[in-house]
Tab-separated table of C-alpha atoms in Angstrom:
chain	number	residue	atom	x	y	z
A	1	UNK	CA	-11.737	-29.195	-9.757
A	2	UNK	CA	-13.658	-29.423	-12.723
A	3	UNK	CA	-11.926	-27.427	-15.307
A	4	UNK	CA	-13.861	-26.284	-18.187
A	5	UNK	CA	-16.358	-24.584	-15.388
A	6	UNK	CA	-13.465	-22.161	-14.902
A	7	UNK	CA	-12.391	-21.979	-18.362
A	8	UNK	CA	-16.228	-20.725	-19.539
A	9	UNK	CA	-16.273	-18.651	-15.863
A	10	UNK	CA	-12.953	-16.758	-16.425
A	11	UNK	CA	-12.897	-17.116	-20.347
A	12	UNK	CA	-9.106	-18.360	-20.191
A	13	UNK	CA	-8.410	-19.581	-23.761
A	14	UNK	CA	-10.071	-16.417	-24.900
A	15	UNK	CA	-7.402	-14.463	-23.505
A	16	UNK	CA	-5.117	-16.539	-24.466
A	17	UNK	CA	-4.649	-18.621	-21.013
A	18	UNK	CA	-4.488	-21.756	-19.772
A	19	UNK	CA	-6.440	-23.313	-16.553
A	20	UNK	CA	-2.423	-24.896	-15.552
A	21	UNK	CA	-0.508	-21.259	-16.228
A	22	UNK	CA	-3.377	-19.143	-14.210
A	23	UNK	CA	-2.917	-21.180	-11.260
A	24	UNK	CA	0.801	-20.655	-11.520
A	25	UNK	CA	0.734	-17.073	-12.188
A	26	UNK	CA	-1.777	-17.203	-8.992
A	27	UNK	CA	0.359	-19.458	-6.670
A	28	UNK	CA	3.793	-16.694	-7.566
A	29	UNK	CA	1.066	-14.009	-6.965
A	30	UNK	CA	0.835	-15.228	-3.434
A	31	UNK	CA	4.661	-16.429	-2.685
A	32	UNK	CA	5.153	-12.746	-3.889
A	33	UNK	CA	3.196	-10.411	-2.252
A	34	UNK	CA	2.528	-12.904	1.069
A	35	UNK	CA	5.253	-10.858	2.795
A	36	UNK	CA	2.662	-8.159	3.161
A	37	UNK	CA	0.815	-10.653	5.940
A	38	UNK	CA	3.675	-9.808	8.268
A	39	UNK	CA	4.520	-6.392	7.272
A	40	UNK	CA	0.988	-4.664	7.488
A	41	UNK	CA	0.680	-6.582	11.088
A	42	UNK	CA	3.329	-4.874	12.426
A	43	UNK	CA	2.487	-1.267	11.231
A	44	UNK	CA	-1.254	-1.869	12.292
A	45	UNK	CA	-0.318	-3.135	16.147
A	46	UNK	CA	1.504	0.059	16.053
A	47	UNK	CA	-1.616	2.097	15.778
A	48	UNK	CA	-2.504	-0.149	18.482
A	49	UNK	CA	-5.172	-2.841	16.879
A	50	UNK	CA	-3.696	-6.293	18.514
A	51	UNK	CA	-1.008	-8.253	16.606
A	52	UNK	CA	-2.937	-11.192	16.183
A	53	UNK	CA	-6.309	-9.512	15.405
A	54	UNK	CA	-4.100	-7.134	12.625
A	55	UNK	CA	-2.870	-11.177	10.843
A	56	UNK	CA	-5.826	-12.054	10.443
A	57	UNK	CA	-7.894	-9.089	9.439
A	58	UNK	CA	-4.856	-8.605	6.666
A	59	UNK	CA	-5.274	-12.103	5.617
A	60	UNK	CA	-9.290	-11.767	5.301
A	61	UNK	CA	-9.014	-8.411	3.285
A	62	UNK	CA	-6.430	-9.535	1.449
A	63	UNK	CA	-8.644	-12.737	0.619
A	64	UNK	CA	-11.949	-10.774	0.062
A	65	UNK	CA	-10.230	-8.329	-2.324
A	66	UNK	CA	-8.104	-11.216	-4.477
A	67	UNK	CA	-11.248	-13.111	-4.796
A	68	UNK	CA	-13.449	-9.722	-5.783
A	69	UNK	CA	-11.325	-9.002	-8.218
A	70	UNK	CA	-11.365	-11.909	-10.243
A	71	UNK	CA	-14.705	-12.860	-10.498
A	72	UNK	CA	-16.114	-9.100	-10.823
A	73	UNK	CA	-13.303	-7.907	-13.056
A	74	UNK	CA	-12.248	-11.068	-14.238
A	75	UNK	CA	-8.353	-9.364	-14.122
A	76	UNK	CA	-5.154	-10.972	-12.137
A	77	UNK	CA	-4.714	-7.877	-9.973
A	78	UNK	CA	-3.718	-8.448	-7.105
A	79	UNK	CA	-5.105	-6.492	-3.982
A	80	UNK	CA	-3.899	-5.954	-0.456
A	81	UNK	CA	-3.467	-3.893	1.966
A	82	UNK	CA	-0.977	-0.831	0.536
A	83	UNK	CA	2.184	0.009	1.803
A	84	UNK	CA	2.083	3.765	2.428
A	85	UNK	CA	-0.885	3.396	3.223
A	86	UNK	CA	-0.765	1.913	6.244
A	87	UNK	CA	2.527	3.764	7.352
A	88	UNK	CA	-0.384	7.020	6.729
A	89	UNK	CA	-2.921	4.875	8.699
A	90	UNK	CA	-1.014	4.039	11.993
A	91	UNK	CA	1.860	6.918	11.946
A	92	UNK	CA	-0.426	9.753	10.413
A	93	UNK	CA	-3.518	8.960	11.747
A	94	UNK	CA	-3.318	7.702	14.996
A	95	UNK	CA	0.147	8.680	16.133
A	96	UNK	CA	0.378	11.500	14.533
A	97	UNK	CA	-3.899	13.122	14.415
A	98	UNK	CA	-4.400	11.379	17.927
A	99	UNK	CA	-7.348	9.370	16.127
A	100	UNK	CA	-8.500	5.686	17.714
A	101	UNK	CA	-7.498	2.855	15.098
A	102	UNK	CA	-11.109	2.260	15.011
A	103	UNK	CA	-11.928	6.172	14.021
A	104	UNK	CA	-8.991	5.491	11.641
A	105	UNK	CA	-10.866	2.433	10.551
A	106	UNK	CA	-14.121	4.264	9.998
A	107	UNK	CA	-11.706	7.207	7.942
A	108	UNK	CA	-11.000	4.264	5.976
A	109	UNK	CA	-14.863	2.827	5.364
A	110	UNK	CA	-15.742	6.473	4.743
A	111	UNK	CA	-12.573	6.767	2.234
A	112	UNK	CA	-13.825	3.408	0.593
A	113	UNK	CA	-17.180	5.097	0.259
A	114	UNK	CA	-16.042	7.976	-1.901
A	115	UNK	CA	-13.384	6.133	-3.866
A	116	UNK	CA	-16.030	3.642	-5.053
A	117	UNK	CA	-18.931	6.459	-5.735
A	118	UNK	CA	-15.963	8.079	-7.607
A	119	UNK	CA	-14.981	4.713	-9.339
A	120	UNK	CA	-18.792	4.449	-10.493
A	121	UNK	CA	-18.972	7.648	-11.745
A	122	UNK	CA	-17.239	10.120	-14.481
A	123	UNK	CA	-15.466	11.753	-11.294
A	124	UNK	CA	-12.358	10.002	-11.425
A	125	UNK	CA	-11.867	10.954	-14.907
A	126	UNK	CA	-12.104	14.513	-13.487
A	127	UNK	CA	-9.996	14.086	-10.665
A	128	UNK	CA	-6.999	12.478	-12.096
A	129	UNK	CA	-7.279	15.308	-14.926
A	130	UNK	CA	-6.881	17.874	-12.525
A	131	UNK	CA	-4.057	16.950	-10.653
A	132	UNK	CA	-0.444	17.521	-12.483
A	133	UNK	CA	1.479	14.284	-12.778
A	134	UNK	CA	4.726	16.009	-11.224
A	135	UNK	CA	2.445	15.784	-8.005
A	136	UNK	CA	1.405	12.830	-8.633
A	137	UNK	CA	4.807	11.730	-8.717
A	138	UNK	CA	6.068	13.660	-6.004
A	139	UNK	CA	3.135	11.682	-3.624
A	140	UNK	CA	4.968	8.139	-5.297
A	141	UNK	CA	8.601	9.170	-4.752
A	142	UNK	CA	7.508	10.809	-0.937
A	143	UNK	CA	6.067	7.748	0.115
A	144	UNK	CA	8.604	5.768	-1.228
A	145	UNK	CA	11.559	7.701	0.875
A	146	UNK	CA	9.277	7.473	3.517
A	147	UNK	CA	9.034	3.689	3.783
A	148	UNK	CA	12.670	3.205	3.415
A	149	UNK	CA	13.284	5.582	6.519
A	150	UNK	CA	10.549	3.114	8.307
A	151	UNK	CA	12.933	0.254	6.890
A	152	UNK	CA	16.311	1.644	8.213
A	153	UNK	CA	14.759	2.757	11.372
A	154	UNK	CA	13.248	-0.531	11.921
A	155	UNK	CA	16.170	-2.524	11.407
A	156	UNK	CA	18.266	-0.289	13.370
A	157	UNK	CA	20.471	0.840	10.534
A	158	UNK	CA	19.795	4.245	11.489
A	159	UNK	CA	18.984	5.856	15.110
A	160	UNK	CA	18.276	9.169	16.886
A	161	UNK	CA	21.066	10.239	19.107
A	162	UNK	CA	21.520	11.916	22.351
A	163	UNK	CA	20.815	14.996	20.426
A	164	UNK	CA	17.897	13.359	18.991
A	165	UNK	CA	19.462	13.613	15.184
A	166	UNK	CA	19.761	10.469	12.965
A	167	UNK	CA	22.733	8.095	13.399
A	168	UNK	CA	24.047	5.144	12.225
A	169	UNK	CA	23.016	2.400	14.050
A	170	UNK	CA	25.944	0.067	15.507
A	171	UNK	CA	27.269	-2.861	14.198
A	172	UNK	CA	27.973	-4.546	16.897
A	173	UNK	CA	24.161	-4.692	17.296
A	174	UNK	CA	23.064	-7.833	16.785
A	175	UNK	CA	19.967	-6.859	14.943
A	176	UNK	CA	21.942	-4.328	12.783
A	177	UNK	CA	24.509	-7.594	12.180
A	178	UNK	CA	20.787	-9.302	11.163
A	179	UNK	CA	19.386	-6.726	9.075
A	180	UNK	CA	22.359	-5.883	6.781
A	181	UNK	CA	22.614	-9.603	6.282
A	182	UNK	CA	19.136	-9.994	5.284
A	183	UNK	CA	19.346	-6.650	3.136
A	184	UNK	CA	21.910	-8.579	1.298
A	185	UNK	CA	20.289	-11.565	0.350
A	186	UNK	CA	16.837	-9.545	0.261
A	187	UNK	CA	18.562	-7.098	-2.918
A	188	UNK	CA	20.366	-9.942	-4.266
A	189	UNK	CA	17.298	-11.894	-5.009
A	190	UNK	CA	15.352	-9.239	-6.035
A	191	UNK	CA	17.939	-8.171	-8.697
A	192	UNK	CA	18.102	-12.179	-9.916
A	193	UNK	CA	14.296	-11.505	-10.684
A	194	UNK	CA	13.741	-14.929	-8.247
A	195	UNK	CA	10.500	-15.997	-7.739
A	196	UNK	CA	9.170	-15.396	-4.194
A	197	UNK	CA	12.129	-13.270	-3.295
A	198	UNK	CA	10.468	-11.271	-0.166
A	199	UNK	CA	9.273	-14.731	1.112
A	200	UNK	CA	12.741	-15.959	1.296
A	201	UNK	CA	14.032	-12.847	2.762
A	202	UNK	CA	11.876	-13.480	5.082
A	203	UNK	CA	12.723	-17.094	5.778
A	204	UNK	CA	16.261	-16.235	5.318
A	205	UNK	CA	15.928	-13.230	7.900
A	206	UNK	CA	14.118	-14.723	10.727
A	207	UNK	CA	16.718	-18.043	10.653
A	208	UNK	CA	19.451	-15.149	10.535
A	209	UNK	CA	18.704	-13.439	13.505
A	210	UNK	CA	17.705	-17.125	15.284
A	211	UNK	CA	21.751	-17.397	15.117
A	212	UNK	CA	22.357	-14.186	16.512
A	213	UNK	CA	20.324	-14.956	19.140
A	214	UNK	CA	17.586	-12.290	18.507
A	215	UNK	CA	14.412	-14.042	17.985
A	216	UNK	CA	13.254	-17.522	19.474
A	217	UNK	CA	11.205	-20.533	17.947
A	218	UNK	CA	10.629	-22.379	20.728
A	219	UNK	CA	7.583	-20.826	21.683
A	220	UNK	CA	6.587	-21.390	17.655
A	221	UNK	CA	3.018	-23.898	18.115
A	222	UNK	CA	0.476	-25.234	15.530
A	223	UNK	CA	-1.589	-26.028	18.311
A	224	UNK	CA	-4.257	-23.812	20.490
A	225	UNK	CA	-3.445	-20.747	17.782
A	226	UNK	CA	-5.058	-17.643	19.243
A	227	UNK	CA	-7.273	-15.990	16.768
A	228	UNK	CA	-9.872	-14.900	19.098
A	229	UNK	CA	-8.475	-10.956	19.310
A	230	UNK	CA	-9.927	-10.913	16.026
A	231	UNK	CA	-13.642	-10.434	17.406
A	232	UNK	CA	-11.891	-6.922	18.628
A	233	UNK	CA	-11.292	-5.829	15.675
A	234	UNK	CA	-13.527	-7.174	13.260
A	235	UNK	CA	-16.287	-4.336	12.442
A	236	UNK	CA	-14.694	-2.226	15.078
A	237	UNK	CA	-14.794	0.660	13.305
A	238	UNK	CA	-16.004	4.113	14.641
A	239	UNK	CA	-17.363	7.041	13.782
A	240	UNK	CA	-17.201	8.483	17.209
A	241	UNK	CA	-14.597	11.519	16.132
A	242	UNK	CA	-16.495	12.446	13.068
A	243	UNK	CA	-17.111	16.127	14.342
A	244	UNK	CA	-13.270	16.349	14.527
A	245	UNK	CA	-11.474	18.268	11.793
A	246	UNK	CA	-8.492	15.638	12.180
A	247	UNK	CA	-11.028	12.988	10.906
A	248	UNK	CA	-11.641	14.695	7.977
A	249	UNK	CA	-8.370	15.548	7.018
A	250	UNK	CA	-7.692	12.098	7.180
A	251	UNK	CA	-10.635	11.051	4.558
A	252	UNK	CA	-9.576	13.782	3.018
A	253	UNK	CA	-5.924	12.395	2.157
A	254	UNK	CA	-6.144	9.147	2.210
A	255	UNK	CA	-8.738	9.150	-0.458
A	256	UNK	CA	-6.127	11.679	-2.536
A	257	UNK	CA	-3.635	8.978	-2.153
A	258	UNK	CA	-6.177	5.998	-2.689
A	259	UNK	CA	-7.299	7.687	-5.997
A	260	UNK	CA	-4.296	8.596	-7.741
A	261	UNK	CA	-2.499	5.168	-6.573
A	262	UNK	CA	-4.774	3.183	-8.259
A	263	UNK	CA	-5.364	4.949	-11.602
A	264	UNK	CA	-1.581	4.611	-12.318
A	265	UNK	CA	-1.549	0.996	-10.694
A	266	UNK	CA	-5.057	-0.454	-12.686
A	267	UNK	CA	-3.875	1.306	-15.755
A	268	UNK	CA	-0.993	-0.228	-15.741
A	269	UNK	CA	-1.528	-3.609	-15.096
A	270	UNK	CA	-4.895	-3.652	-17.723
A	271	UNK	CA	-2.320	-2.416	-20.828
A	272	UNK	CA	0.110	-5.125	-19.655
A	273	UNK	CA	-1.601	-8.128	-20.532
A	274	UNK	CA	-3.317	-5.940	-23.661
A	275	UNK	CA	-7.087	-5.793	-21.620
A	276	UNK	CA	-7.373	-1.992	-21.377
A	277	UNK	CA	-11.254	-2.344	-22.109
A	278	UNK	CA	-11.479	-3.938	-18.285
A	279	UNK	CA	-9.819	-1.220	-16.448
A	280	UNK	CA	-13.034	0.574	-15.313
A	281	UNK	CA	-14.515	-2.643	-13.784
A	282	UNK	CA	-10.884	-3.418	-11.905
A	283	UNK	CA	-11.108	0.266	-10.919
A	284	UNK	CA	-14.738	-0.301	-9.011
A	285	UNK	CA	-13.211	-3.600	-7.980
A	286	UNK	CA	-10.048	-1.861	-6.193
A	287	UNK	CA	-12.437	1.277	-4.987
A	288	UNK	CA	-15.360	-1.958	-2.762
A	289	UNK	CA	-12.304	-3.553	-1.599
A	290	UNK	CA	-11.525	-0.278	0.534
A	291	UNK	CA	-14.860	-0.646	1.983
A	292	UNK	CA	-14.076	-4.331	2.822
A	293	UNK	CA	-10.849	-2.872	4.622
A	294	UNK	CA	-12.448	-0.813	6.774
A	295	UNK	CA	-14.857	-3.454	7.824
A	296	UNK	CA	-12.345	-6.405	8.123
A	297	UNK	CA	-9.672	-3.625	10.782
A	298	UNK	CA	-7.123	-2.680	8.275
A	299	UNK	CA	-5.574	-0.330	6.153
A	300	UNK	CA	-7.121	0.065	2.565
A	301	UNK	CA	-5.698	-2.226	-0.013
A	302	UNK	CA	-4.724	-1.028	-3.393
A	303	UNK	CA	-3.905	-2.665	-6.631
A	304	UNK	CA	0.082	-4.175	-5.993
A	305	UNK	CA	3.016	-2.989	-7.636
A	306	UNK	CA	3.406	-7.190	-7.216
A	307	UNK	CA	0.921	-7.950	-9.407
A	308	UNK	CA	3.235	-8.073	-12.163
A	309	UNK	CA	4.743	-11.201	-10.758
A	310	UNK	CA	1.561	-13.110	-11.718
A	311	UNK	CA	1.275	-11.572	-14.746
A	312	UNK	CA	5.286	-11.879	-16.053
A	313	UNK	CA	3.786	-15.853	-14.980
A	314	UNK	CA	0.848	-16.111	-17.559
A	315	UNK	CA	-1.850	-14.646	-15.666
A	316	UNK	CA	-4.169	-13.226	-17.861
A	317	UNK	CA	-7.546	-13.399	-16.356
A	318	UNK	CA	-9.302	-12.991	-12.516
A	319	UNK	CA	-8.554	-16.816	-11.962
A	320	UNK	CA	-5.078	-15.774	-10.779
A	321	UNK	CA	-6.345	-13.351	-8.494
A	322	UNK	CA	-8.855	-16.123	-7.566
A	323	UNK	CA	-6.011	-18.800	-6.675
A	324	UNK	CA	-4.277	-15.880	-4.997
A	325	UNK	CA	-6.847	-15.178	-2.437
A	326	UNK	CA	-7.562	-18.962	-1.305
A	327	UNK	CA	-3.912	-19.216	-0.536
A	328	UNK	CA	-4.058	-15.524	1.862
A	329	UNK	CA	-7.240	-18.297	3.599
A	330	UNK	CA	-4.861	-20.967	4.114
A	331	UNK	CA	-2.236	-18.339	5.779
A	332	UNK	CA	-4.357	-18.821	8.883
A	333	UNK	CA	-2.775	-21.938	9.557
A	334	UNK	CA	0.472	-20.029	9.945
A	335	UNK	CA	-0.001	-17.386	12.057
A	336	UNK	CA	2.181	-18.739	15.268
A	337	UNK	CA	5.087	-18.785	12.473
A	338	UNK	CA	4.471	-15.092	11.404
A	339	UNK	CA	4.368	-13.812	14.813
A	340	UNK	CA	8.002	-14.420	15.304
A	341	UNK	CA	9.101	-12.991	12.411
A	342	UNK	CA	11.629	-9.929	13.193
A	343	UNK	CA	11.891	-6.326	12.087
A	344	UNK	CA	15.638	-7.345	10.685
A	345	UNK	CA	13.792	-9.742	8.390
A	346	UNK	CA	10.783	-6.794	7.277
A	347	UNK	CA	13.301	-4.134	7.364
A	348	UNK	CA	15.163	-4.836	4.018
A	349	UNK	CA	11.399	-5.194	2.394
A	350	UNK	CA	10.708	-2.055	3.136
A	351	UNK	CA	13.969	-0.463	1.769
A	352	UNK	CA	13.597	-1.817	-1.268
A	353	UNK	CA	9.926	-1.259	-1.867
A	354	UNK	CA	10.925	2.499	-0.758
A	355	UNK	CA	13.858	2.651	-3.691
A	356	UNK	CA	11.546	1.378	-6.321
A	357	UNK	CA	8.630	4.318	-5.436
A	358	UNK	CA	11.441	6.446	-5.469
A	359	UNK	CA	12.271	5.788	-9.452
A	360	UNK	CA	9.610	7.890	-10.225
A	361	UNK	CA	11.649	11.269	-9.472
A	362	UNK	CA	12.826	10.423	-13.092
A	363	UNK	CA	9.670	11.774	-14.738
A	364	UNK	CA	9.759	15.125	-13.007
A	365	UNK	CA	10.973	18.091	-15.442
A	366	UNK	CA	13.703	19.471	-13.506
A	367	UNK	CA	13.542	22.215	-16.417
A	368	UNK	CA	10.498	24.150	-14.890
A	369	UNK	CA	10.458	24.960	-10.817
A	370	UNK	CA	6.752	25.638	-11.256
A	371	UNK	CA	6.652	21.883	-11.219
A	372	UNK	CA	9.326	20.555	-9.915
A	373	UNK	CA	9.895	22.500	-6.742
A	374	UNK	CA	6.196	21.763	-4.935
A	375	UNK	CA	7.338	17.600	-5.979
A	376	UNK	CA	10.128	18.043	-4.304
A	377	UNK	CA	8.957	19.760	-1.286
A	378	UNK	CA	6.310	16.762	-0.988
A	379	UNK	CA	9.234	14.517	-0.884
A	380	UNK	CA	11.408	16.116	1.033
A	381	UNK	CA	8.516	16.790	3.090
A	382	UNK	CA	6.671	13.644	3.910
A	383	UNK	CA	9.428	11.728	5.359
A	384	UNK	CA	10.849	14.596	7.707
A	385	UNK	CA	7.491	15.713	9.368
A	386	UNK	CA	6.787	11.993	9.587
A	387	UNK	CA	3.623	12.746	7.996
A	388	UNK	CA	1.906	11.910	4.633
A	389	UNK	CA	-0.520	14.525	5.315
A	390	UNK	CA	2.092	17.329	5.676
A	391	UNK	CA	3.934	16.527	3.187
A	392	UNK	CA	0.983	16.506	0.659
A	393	UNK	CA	-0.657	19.539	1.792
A	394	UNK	CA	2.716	21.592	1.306
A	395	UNK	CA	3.155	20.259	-2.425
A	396	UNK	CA	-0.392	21.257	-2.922
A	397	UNK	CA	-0.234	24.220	-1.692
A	398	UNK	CA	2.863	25.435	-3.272
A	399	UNK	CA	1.800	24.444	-6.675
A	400	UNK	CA	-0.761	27.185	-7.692
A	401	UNK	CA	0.829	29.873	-5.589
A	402	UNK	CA	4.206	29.052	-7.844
A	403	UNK	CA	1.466	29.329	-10.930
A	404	UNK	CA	-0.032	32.664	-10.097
A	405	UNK	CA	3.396	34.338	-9.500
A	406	UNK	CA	4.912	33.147	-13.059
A	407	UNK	CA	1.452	34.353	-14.331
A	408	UNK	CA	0.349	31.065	-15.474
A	409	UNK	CA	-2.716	30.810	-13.085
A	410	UNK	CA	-4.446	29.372	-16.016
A	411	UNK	CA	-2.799	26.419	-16.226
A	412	UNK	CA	-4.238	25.157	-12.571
A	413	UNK	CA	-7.603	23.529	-12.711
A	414	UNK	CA	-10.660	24.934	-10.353
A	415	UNK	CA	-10.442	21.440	-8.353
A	416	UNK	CA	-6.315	22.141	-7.311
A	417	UNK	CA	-7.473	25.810	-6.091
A	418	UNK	CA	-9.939	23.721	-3.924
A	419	UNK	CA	-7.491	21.218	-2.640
A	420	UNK	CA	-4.922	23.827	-1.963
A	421	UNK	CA	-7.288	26.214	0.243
A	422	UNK	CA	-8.653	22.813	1.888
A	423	UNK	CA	-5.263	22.403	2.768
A	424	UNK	CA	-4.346	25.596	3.614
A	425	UNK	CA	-7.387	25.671	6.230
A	426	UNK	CA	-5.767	22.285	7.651
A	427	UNK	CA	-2.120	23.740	8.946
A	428	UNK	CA	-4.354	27.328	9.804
A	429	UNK	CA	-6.621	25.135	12.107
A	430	UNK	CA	-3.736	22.679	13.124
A	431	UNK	CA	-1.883	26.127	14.542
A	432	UNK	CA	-4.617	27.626	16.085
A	433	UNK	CA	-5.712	24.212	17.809
């Protein structure tokens, strides 16, 4: 690998890198945010897209989206498919709107189409202006509590009783035994700040419930791996139930989410490694790679929370991102390992990503209802209709109707009015239908 090729590509000494520490940051990028191979399969083969088909079309858009990054916005962002996202993708969309995964794919293509015309244009100034940040935050903090009910309910911490309420799942359960285990380990790494931590959950979970007798390796083979149920879902999306509202409504929010996500998430990471003159270009980046999503059969991708692992590493330009995506090509190779993976080993991931979205209920001012109260109902909201489209549209509803009765109409932009009545129109239909 010839190195000063890279060095003049990426500029790396310029900002203040070197060729060895950018492959680091890019190889703890990976171990880092890898555990997202496993976790998005599962949610997608829920919506119904084959388990093996849902690997690999994570592993290509995770890949296609690294590798965009760095060379077009020459950044160590790291982007994959989002969690949230695809829990609004498989549970919102499909389960819950009755869409096909591949209309929900072509919701997603048509979301990537507007975020990027938005990206490329003075809109997204516009939009972010015109949405309050306590919303903003309520949408983080809802999601958040969302994915850690996903996380106890997959690990079988907590179940619906005879009376179909929420229980505690029983400990006598092997799987419960497995998953509080792994939660364990999973929170005691994470608060060591080690390196890779969700890998070796993972590692640590699946070899966990192998002694308990949950999961087997014996059907675990290198040879004759079965990628072929990728042709199903590669470019499989539809546009078939365009003339339903549902598909819509489902642009409609995930490009809310996709939007607002990723102007606090490429902000972010741009001011941490003191490059805030790049974020527009890592912005377009982020807003293509949704269109690659939708091509390659997953959920969109967004710009990881993770990504300050490579950065806390020395990455400081797009060659981390770069090294970052080859390694998501040469997780192909391990696809019979990933398929055995449990939900006791995922579950405690999910918690945890769930309790650091929900940190964000900090910046909400309690002082003033007008705000506070339409955040909370979003995150209250979200989790308990199992939907990330409910739960929105109630927030965003409440929030100028709370304005005009305090008589501070004023202070709600044109755009929100338009949301809220979009919304509004959504549960009015939803009834009627």
């Amino acid at each position: 690998m010839n190195r000063s090729i890279f060095e003049r590509l990426f500029n790396i000494h310029e900002n203040g890198s070197t060729f060895r520490r950018e492959i680091l940051a890019g190889v703890v990028s990976y171990f880092t945010i890898v555990y997202i191979t496993v976790v998005n399969s599962l949610i997608l083969s829920e919506a119904g897209i084959p388990f093996n088909g849902a690997i690999v079309a994570t592993i290509v858009t995770s890949a296609a989206s690294c590798i965009l990054m760095g060379f077009f916005a020459n950044v160590p962002i790291i982007l994959v498919p989002g969690m949230g996202l695809n829990a609004l993708f498989a549970y919102t969309m499909v389960q819950g709107m009755g869409l096909s995964w591949q209309s929900a794919l072509g919701a997603v293509f048509v979301s990537g189409a507007i975020f990027a015309f938005i990206a490329f244009t003075r809109f997204s100034k516009v939009i972010s202006d015109s949405i309050p940040n306590s919303l903003k935050e309520g949408i983080s903090v809802g999601l958040g509590l969302f994915l850690m009910f996903l996380g106890l309910e997959k690990g079988g911490l907590i179940t619906k009783s005879a009376s179909s309420l929420l229980a505690l799942g029983s400990f006598s359960d092997p799987k419960v035994i497995a998953t509080a285990l792994t939660f364990i380990i999973a929170i005691s790494l994470f608060i060591k700040n080690v390196p890779g931590s969700f890998l070796i959950t993972i590692i640590a979970g699946s070899i966990i419930a192998y002694c308990l007798g949950t999961i087997s390796f014996s059907g675990v083979s290198f040879k004759g791996m079965d990628v072929s149920s990728y042709g199903d879902v590669f470019m499989s999306l539809s546009f078939a139930e365009a003339g339903r509202f549902d598909f819509w409504v489902a642009v409609f929010i995930m490009t809310m989410v996709l939007v607002f996500e990723n102007i606090g998430l490429v902000h972010g990471h741009v001011n941490s490694i003191k490059r805030p003159g790049q974020y527009q270009k890592a912005f377009q980046a982020t807003g293509i790679s949704v269109l690659i999503s939708g091509l390659a059969g997953s959920s969109p991708t967004v710009a990881t929370v993770e990504t300050a692992a490579g950065i806390a590493s020395g990455g400081r330009t797009g060659f981390t991102s770069v090294i970052t995506g080859i390694l998501f090509i040469v997780s192909i190779l391990f696809i019979p390992v990933i398929k055995v993976i449990p939900d006791s080993a995922i579950a405690p991931i999910l918690i945890i990503i769930g309790i650091l979205m929900m940190e964000n209920i900090k910046h909400l001012n309690f002082g003033d209802f007008s705000e506070s109260v339409p955040a909370i109902l979003i995150i209250a909201m979200i989790p308990f209709t199992f939907s990330i489209a409910d739960g929105m549209a109630i927030g965003f509803i409440m929030y100028p109707i709370l304005k005009i009765v305090i008589g501070k109409a004023k202070e709600v932009s044109p755009v929100l009015y338009i949301i809220g009545v979009l919304f509004l129109a959504y549960f009015i239909i939803s009834t009627i239908s």
